[in-house]
Amino acid sequence: MMRTVYVNGDYVPENEAVISIFDRGFLMADGVYEVTSVLGGKLIDFEGHAARLERSLSELDMPHPCTKDEMLEIHRELVRLNGIEEGLVYLQVTRGSDGDRDFVFPDRETTKPTIVLFTQSKPGLADNPAAKRGTKVISIDDIRWGRRDIKTVQLLYPSMGKMMAKAAGADDAWMIEDGAVTEGTSNNAYIVKDGKIVTRGLSSDILHGITRAAVLRFAREAQMEVEERAFTIEEAKAAEEAFSTSASAFVMPVVEIDGVPLGDGTPGPVARRLREIYLDESLKTAI
Ligand code: PDD
């Protein structure tokens, strides 16, 4: 089915959407993005994604293309126009173009940022069989740049990581820096040790996941213990459980790391419970 997408103020059929070849998103990966999930036709954690977009833009000195209310309106209109019940809304903002290629940023007074949004319909997103089966991860070196807290479109290495995982018969890769796990290719990483949920603390080493923030809040509210600290891949392989979180996969159990099964090799109770709580609670505040 032909989607309706949003480009710089217009709702257009996907095959009519046009961006300049000089756009800095295309030439320099000079852009940021957000992915917001849709359940029951409503947006999950929209406020968090809007706040992080704001931060990504200001960290890169990029102008905001529209207000938060306008952004919400565009998200909702695309969900409506494309009949999305379960799926994702992808938003990307780039620094735009002044009509040529140059390392120097174009004048922000005269160059408008580019804004693009599109939907992805994913029926069964909440009832994903992978969450029942659990996923397998491999570990790879983290060779990304040092500002992973900014959600930029520089996703070549994470894509390569997914391909490395695929080639190894796994689902995803967890990245390692100085012996400790940073995060998954497109998600935050967790282990459960002595009943405690362990995940790396926030810094420029990782993306500050919106799902992470919600899941940790729900875990604490449910009296589960949370420890925010770095952990090694060896610690992860010896953990009772592991899981990852993201807007597109919610809470996803991990049952194998580098070929080593965790526990009995099936999704653990903490990950299963957190997935349930996250889906229940975030649906209540979906807009
Ligand atoms: N990825 N870490 C990385 C490197 C990510 O790319 C993502 C999200 C996350 C989780 O963040 P959040 O909970 O806000 O989705 C952590 C999105 C889903 C993507 O690139 O498709």
mmCIF file of C-alpha atoms and ligand atoms in Angstrom:
data_model
loop_
_atom_site.group_PDB
_atom_site.id
_atom_site.type_symbol
_atom_site.label_atom_id
_atom_site.label_comp_id
_atom_site.label_asym_id
_atom_site.label_seq_id
_atom_site.Cartn_x
_atom_site.Cartn_y
_atom_site.Cartn_z
ATOM 1 C CA MET A 1 0.000 0.000 0.000
ATOM 2 C CA MET A 2 1.224 3.467 -0.879
ATOM 3 C CA ARG A 3 1.936 5.408 2.311
ATOM 4 C CA THR A 4 1.321 9.059 2.910
ATOM 5 C CA VAL A 5 4.489 10.642 4.302
ATOM 6 C CA TYR A 6 5.299 14.118 5.584
ATOM 7 C CA VAL A 7 8.014 16.286 4.034
ATOM 8 C CA ASN A 8 8.694 19.893 5.008
ATOM 9 C CA GLY A 9 5.099 20.893 5.608
ATOM 10 C CA ASP A 10 3.320 18.632 3.104
ATOM 11 C CA TYR A 11 1.539 15.288 3.320
ATOM 12 C CA VAL A 12 2.380 13.491 0.079
ATOM 13 C CA PRO A 13 2.345 9.956 -1.388
ATOM 14 C CA GLU A 14 5.680 8.280 -0.559
ATOM 15 C CA ASN A 15 6.756 8.170 -4.221
ATOM 16 C CA GLU A 16 6.336 11.944 -4.531
ATOM 17 C CA ALA A 17 8.440 12.925 -1.511
ATOM 18 C CA VAL A 18 11.514 14.893 -2.581
ATOM 19 C CA ILE A 19 14.701 15.964 -0.737
ATOM 20 C CA SER A 20 17.667 17.822 -2.237
ATOM 21 C CA ILE A 21 20.765 15.758 -3.127
ATOM 22 C CA PHE A 22 22.697 18.491 -1.257
ATOM 23 C CA ASP A 23 20.805 17.848 1.977
ATOM 24 C CA ARG A 24 23.366 17.468 4.770
ATOM 25 C CA GLY A 25 21.482 14.470 6.102
ATOM 26 C CA PHE A 26 22.328 12.701 2.844
ATOM 27 C CA LEU A 27 25.894 14.045 2.370
ATOM 28 C CA MET A 28 27.148 14.240 5.984
ATOM 29 C CA ALA A 29 24.753 12.174 8.143
ATOM 30 C CA ASP A 30 24.046 15.600 9.652
ATOM 31 C CA GLY A 31 20.671 14.681 11.050
ATOM 32 C CA VAL A 32 18.858 13.343 14.075
ATOM 33 C CA TYR A 33 15.845 11.075 14.399
ATOM 34 C CA GLU A 34 13.253 9.568 16.679
ATOM 35 C CA VAL A 35 11.203 6.381 16.495
ATOM 36 C CA THR A 36 7.904 6.384 18.382
ATOM 37 C CA SER A 37 5.789 3.269 18.657
ATOM 38 C CA VAL A 38 2.056 3.110 18.040
ATOM 39 C CA LEU A 39 -0.208 0.715 19.917
ATOM 40 C CA GLY A 40 -3.976 0.740 19.534
ATOM 41 C CA GLY A 41 -3.555 3.668 17.137
ATOM 42 C CA LYS A 42 -1.934 5.785 19.874
ATOM 43 C CA LEU A 43 1.578 7.118 20.411
ATOM 44 C CA ILE A 44 3.673 5.573 23.190
ATOM 45 C CA ASP A 45 6.010 7.838 25.235
ATOM 46 C CA PHE A 46 5.556 10.768 22.822
ATOM 47 C CA GLU A 47 6.646 13.330 25.452
ATOM 48 C CA GLY A 48 9.952 11.532 26.029
ATOM 49 C CA HIS A 49 10.737 11.292 22.321
ATOM 50 C CA ALA A 50 9.864 14.971 21.794
ATOM 51 C CA ALA A 51 12.123 15.994 24.693
ATOM 52 C CA ARG A 52 15.037 13.899 23.418
ATOM 53 C CA LEU A 53 14.640 15.320 19.897
ATOM 54 C CA GLU A 54 14.829 18.799 21.381
ATOM 55 C CA ARG A 55 18.045 17.852 23.177
ATOM 56 C CA SER A 56 19.622 16.192 20.100
ATOM 57 C CA LEU A 57 18.895 19.326 18.043
ATOM 58 C CA SER A 58 20.320 21.698 20.629
ATOM 59 C CA GLU A 59 23.477 19.581 21.140
ATOM 60 C CA LEU A 60 24.132 19.916 17.398
ATOM 61 C CA ASP A 61 23.063 23.576 17.196
ATOM 62 C CA MET A 62 20.369 22.660 14.711
ATOM 63 C CA PRO A 63 17.179 24.741 14.510
ATOM 64 C CA HIS A 64 13.904 23.075 15.479
ATOM 65 C CA PRO A 65 11.659 22.769 12.408
ATOM 66 C CA CYS A 66 8.366 23.008 14.328
ATOM 67 C CA THR A 67 6.813 23.201 17.790
ATOM 68 C CA LYS A 68 6.088 20.140 19.923
ATOM 69 C CA ASP A 69 2.344 20.587 19.356
ATOM 70 C CA GLU A 70 2.830 20.701 15.594
ATOM 71 C CA MET A 71 5.015 17.614 15.811
ATOM 72 C CA LEU A 72 2.311 15.774 17.756
ATOM 73 C CA GLU A 73 -0.275 16.830 15.192
ATOM 74 C CA ILE A 74 1.885 15.486 12.313
ATOM 75 C CA HIS A 75 2.443 12.173 14.115
ATOM 76 C CA ARG A 76 -1.280 11.769 14.739
ATOM 77 C CA GLU A 77 -2.259 12.782 11.223
ATOM 78 C CA LEU A 78 0.142 10.231 9.686
ATOM 79 C CA VAL A 79 -1.151 7.502 11.998
ATOM 80 C CA ARG A 80 -4.693 8.400 10.911
ATOM 81 C CA LEU A 81 -3.968 8.749 7.179
ATOM 82 C CA ASN A 82 -2.109 5.438 7.079
ATOM 83 C CA GLY A 83 -4.512 3.559 9.371
ATOM 84 C CA ILE A 84 -1.759 2.478 11.777
ATOM 85 C CA GLU A 85 -3.011 0.329 14.655
ATOM 86 C CA GLU A 86 0.385 -1.104 15.644
ATOM 87 C CA GLY A 87 3.639 0.145 14.270
ATOM 88 C CA LEU A 88 6.130 2.973 14.312
ATOM 89 C CA VAL A 89 6.423 6.617 13.372
ATOM 90 C CA TYR A 90 9.892 7.582 12.149
ATOM 91 C CA LEU A 91 10.885 11.248 12.315
ATOM 92 C CA GLN A 92 14.087 12.736 10.934
ATOM 93 C CA VAL A 93 15.373 16.286 11.057
ATOM 94 C CA THR A 94 18.489 17.311 9.150
ATOM 95 C CA ARG A 95 20.398 20.564 8.863
ATOM 96 C CA GLY A 96 19.030 20.952 5.343
ATOM 97 C CA SER A 97 21.084 22.452 2.549
ATOM 98 C CA ASP A 98 22.159 25.767 1.090
ATOM 99 C CA GLY A 99 22.602 24.149 -2.299
ATOM 100 C CA ASP A 100 26.181 22.902 -2.183
ATOM 101 C CA ARG A 101 28.528 20.552 -0.286
ATOM 102 C CA ASP A 102 30.663 22.139 2.427
ATOM 103 C CA PHE A 103 32.030 20.936 5.776
ATOM 104 C CA VAL A 104 31.103 24.280 7.299
ATOM 105 C CA PHE A 105 27.514 24.414 8.563
ATOM 106 C CA PRO A 106 25.233 26.571 6.400
ATOM 107 C CA ASP A 107 23.904 29.803 7.954
ATOM 108 C CA ARG A 108 21.135 28.773 10.332
ATOM 109 C CA GLU A 109 19.291 32.048 9.743
ATOM 110 C CA THR A 110 18.838 31.356 6.043
ATOM 111 C CA THR A 111 18.908 27.526 5.828
ATOM 112 C CA LYS A 112 15.782 25.691 6.909
ATOM 113 C CA PRO A 113 16.123 22.276 8.520
ATOM 114 C CA THR A 114 14.554 19.373 6.642
ATOM 115 C CA ILE A 115 11.842 17.402 8.422
ATOM 116 C CA VAL A 116 10.550 14.050 7.252
ATOM 117 C CA LEU A 117 8.154 11.639 8.928
ATOM 118 C CA PHE A 118 6.778 8.289 7.798
ATOM 119 C CA THR A 119 4.934 5.389 9.372
ATOM 120 C CA GLN A 120 5.717 1.675 9.432
ATOM 121 C CA SER A 121 2.784 -0.647 9.990
ATOM 122 C CA LYS A 122 3.781 -3.580 12.221
ATOM 123 C CA PRO A 123 0.780 -5.688 13.151
ATOM 124 C CA GLY A 124 1.689 -7.937 16.096
ATOM 125 C CA LEU A 125 4.319 -5.544 17.484
ATOM 126 C CA ALA A 126 3.101 -6.028 21.070
ATOM 127 C CA ASP A 127 2.511 -9.760 20.659
ATOM 128 C CA ASN A 128 5.909 -10.352 19.058
ATOM 129 C CA PRO A 129 6.813 -14.098 19.001
ATOM 130 C CA ALA A 130 10.491 -13.135 19.484
ATOM 131 C CA ALA A 131 9.576 -11.921 22.986
ATOM 132 C CA LYS A 132 8.240 -15.395 23.852
ATOM 133 C CA ARG A 133 11.193 -17.201 22.283
ATOM 134 C CA GLY A 134 13.896 -14.763 23.427
ATOM 135 C CA THR A 135 16.718 -13.430 21.283
ATOM 136 C CA LYS A 136 20.374 -14.357 20.760
ATOM 137 C CA VAL A 137 23.117 -11.754 20.801
ATOM 138 C CA ILE A 138 26.801 -11.719 19.958
ATOM 139 C CA SER A 139 29.370 -9.248 21.291
ATOM 140 C CA ILE A 140 31.308 -6.889 19.019
ATOM 141 C CA ASP A 141 33.680 -3.972 19.598
ATOM 142 C CA ASP A 142 32.023 -0.599 19.991
ATOM 143 C CA ILE A 143 33.823 1.590 17.450
ATOM 144 C CA ARG A 144 31.161 4.331 17.192
ATOM 145 C CA TRP A 145 31.840 8.017 17.827
ATOM 146 C CA GLY A 146 31.836 9.426 21.360
ATOM 147 C CA ARG A 147 28.456 11.230 21.354
ATOM 148 C CA ARG A 148 26.098 8.272 21.393
ATOM 149 C CA ASP A 149 23.729 10.268 23.604
ATOM 150 C CA ILE A 150 22.752 12.256 20.502
ATOM 151 C CA LYS A 151 20.357 10.266 18.332
ATOM 152 C CA THR A 152 22.041 10.895 14.984
ATOM 153 C CA VAL A 153 21.379 9.076 11.722
ATOM 154 C CA GLN A 154 24.971 7.775 11.622
ATOM 155 C CA LEU A 155 23.826 4.154 11.741
ATOM 156 C CA LEU A 156 26.327 2.425 9.465
ATOM 157 C CA TYR A 157 28.212 0.636 12.243
ATOM 158 C CA PRO A 158 25.042 -0.477 14.067
ATOM 159 C CA SER A 159 23.804 -1.836 10.703
ATOM 160 C CA MET A 160 27.105 -3.669 10.237
ATOM 161 C CA GLY A 161 26.698 -5.037 13.760
ATOM 162 C CA LYS A 162 23.267 -6.429 12.882
ATOM 163 C CA MET A 163 24.785 -8.052 9.782
ATOM 164 C CA MET A 164 27.584 -9.582 11.899
ATOM 165 C CA ALA A 165 24.911 -10.949 14.251
ATOM 166 C CA LYS A 166 22.932 -12.339 11.327
ATOM 167 C CA ALA A 167 26.023 -14.003 9.868
ATOM 168 C CA ALA A 168 26.629 -15.642 13.266
ATOM 169 C CA GLY A 169 23.040 -16.940 13.429
ATOM 170 C CA ALA A 170 22.090 -14.409 16.135
ATOM 171 C CA ASP A 171 19.514 -11.618 16.291
ATOM 172 C CA ASP A 172 21.552 -8.673 17.514
ATOM 173 C CA ALA A 173 24.955 -7.514 18.728
ATOM 174 C CA TRP A 174 25.889 -5.978 22.071
ATOM 175 C CA MET A 175 28.790 -3.571 21.811
ATOM 176 C CA ILE A 176 31.806 -3.645 24.101
ATOM 177 C CA GLU A 177 34.106 -0.787 25.049
ATOM 178 C CA ASP A 178 36.974 -1.071 27.556
ATOM 179 C CA GLY A 179 35.663 -4.499 28.528
ATOM 180 C CA ALA A 180 32.144 -3.317 29.383
ATOM 181 C CA VAL A 181 28.877 -3.549 27.441
ATOM 182 C CA THR A 182 27.672 -0.181 26.148
ATOM 183 C CA GLU A 183 24.382 -1.086 24.433
ATOM 184 C CA GLY A 184 22.795 -3.118 21.634
ATOM 185 C CA THR A 185 22.885 -1.951 18.011
ATOM 186 C CA SER A 186 19.472 -0.292 18.441
ATOM 187 C CA ASN A 187 18.556 -0.843 22.084
ATOM 188 C CA ASN A 188 19.748 -0.528 25.673
ATOM 189 C CA ALA A 189 21.209 -3.618 27.378
ATOM 190 C CA TYR A 190 20.439 -5.133 30.796
ATOM 191 C CA ILE A 191 21.288 -8.164 32.889
ATOM 192 C CA VAL A 192 19.676 -9.568 36.019
ATOM 193 C CA LYS A 193 22.120 -10.525 38.734
ATOM 194 C CA ASP A 194 21.177 -11.717 42.239
ATOM 195 C CA GLY A 195 17.644 -10.595 41.365
ATOM 196 C CA LYS A 196 18.820 -7.027 40.619
ATOM 197 C CA ILE A 197 18.341 -5.297 37.285
ATOM 198 C CA VAL A 198 21.741 -4.018 36.126
ATOM 199 C CA THR A 199 22.142 -1.533 33.268
ATOM 200 C CA ARG A 200 24.824 0.949 32.296
ATOM 201 C CA GLY A 201 24.408 4.449 33.728
ATOM 202 C CA LEU A 202 23.634 7.437 31.520
ATOM 203 C CA SER A 203 26.572 9.229 29.878
ATOM 204 C CA SER A 204 27.672 10.086 26.338
ATOM 205 C CA ASP A 205 28.595 6.373 25.949
ATOM 206 C CA ILE A 206 25.000 5.337 25.276
ATOM 207 C CA LEU A 207 21.708 6.615 23.950
ATOM 208 C CA HIS A 208 19.439 7.703 26.784
ATOM 209 C CA GLY A 209 16.618 5.353 25.863
ATOM 210 C CA ILE A 210 13.084 6.608 26.372
ATOM 211 C CA THR A 211 11.961 3.023 26.944
ATOM 212 C CA ARG A 212 14.865 2.599 29.400
ATOM 213 C CA ALA A 213 13.658 5.564 31.465
ATOM 214 C CA ALA A 214 10.095 4.232 31.590
ATOM 215 C CA VAL A 215 11.113 0.629 32.321
ATOM 216 C CA LEU A 216 13.435 1.647 35.174
ATOM 217 C CA ARG A 217 10.707 3.831 36.657
ATOM 218 C CA PHE A 218 8.156 0.979 36.472
ATOM 219 C CA ALA A 219 10.711 -1.485 37.911
ATOM 220 C CA ARG A 220 11.369 0.786 40.913
ATOM 221 C CA GLU A 221 7.646 1.335 41.414
ATOM 222 C CA ALA A 222 7.216 -2.460 41.474
ATOM 223 C CA GLN A 223 9.915 -2.634 44.226
ATOM 224 C CA MET A 224 12.426 -4.291 41.893
ATOM 225 C CA GLU A 225 16.043 -3.357 42.615
ATOM 226 C CA VAL A 226 17.912 -1.419 39.931
ATOM 227 C CA GLU A 227 21.651 -0.881 39.731
ATOM 228 C CA GLU A 228 22.926 1.590 37.118
ATOM 229 C CA ARG A 229 26.510 0.567 36.423
ATOM 230 C CA ALA A 230 28.675 -0.868 33.668
ATOM 231 C CA PHE A 231 28.874 -4.676 33.355
ATOM 232 C CA THR A 232 31.223 -6.927 31.419
ATOM 233 C CA ILE A 233 30.219 -9.457 28.794
ATOM 234 C CA GLU A 234 31.539 -12.235 31.082
ATOM 235 C CA GLU A 235 29.208 -11.019 33.822
ATOM 236 C CA ALA A 236 26.379 -11.004 31.299
ATOM 237 C CA LYS A 237 27.080 -14.593 30.209
ATOM 238 C CA ALA A 238 26.924 -15.688 33.853
ATOM 239 C CA ALA A 239 23.768 -13.638 34.585
ATOM 240 C CA GLU A 240 20.398 -15.107 35.528
ATOM 241 C CA GLU A 241 18.739 -13.162 32.726
ATOM 242 C CA ALA A 242 19.384 -10.517 30.121
ATOM 243 C CA PHE A 243 17.157 -8.273 28.055
ATOM 244 C CA SER A 244 17.125 -5.147 25.925
ATOM 245 C CA THR A 245 14.726 -2.219 25.577
ATOM 246 C CA SER A 246 13.753 0.071 22.700
ATOM 247 C CA ALA A 247 10.726 1.850 21.288
ATOM 248 C CA SER A 248 10.455 -0.725 18.516
ATOM 249 C CA ALA A 249 10.847 -3.895 20.611
ATOM 250 C CA PHE A 250 9.759 -2.710 24.104
ATOM 251 C CA VAL A 251 11.336 -5.162 26.582
ATOM 252 C CA MET A 252 13.002 -8.004 24.664
ATOM 253 C CA PRO A 253 14.392 -11.029 26.535
ATOM 254 C CA VAL A 254 17.897 -12.187 25.576
ATOM 255 C CA VAL A 255 18.446 -15.925 26.063
ATOM 256 C CA GLU A 256 21.915 -16.459 24.593
ATOM 257 C CA ILE A 257 25.131 -14.410 24.496
ATOM 258 C CA ASP A 258 28.029 -15.469 22.244
ATOM 259 C CA GLY A 259 26.543 -18.976 22.098
ATOM 260 C CA VAL A 260 26.223 -19.288 25.896
ATOM 261 C CA PRO A 261 22.633 -19.915 27.029
ATOM 262 C CA LEU A 262 21.444 -17.879 30.015
ATOM 263 C CA GLY A 263 19.683 -19.857 32.751
ATOM 264 C CA ASP A 264 17.553 -22.503 31.061
ATOM 265 C CA GLY A 265 17.766 -20.684 27.717
ATOM 266 C CA THR A 266 14.229 -19.292 27.852
ATOM 267 C CA PRO A 267 12.999 -15.748 28.683
ATOM 268 C CA GLY A 268 13.389 -15.089 32.408
ATOM 269 C CA PRO A 269 10.674 -13.937 34.836
ATOM 270 C CA VAL A 270 12.065 -10.396 35.329
ATOM 271 C CA ALA A 271 12.160 -9.633 31.586
ATOM 272 C CA ARG A 272 8.718 -11.174 31.050
ATOM 273 C CA ARG A 273 7.212 -9.200 33.933
ATOM 274 C CA LEU A 274 8.828 -5.927 32.840
ATOM 275 C CA ARG A 275 7.534 -6.383 29.296
ATOM 276 C CA GLU A 276 4.031 -6.906 30.642
ATOM 277 C CA ILE A 277 4.227 -3.912 32.990
ATOM 278 C CA TYR A 278 5.723 -1.685 30.283
ATOM 279 C CA LEU A 279 3.002 -2.546 27.752
ATOM 280 C CA ASP A 280 0.189 -2.151 30.327
ATOM 281 C CA GLU A 281 1.452 1.095 31.821
ATOM 282 C CA SER A 282 2.531 2.839 28.641
ATOM 283 C CA LEU A 283 -0.803 2.088 26.974
ATOM 284 C CA LYS A 284 -2.484 3.983 29.819
ATOM 285 C CA THR A 285 -0.582 7.164 28.959
ATOM 286 C CA ALA A 286 -0.580 6.690 25.147
ATOM 287 C CA ILE A 287 -1.901 9.714 23.279
HETATM 288 N N1 PDD B 1 16.732 2.718 18.380
HETATM 289 N N2 PDD B 1 20.366 2.589 21.947
HETATM 290 C C1 PDD B 1 20.454 2.747 20.616
HETATM 291 C C2 PDD B 1 21.801 2.760 19.982
HETATM 292 C C3 PDD B 1 19.288 2.915 19.836
HETATM 293 O O1 PDD B 1 19.378 3.101 18.521
HETATM 294 C C4 PDD B 1 18.022 2.875 20.484
HETATM 295 C C5 PDD B 1 16.726 3.075 19.727
HETATM 296 C C6 PDD B 1 17.978 2.683 21.877
HETATM 297 C C7 PDD B 1 16.677 2.662 22.651
HETATM 298 O O2 PDD B 1 16.103 3.927 22.739
HETATM 299 P P1 PDD B 1 14.523 4.112 22.845
HETATM 300 O O3 PDD B 1 14.090 3.297 24.016
HETATM 301 O O4 PDD B 1 14.343 5.547 23.058
HETATM 302 O O5 PDD B 1 13.916 3.591 21.566
HETATM 303 C C8 PDD B 1 19.171 2.563 22.573
HETATM 304 C C9 PDD B 1 15.556 2.948 17.571
HETATM 305 C C10 PDD B 1 14.361 2.188 18.017
HETATM 306 C C11 PDD B 1 15.909 2.720 16.109
HETATM 307 O O6 PDD B 1 16.989 3.121 15.733
HETATM 308 O O7 PDD B 1 15.088 2.191 15.347
#
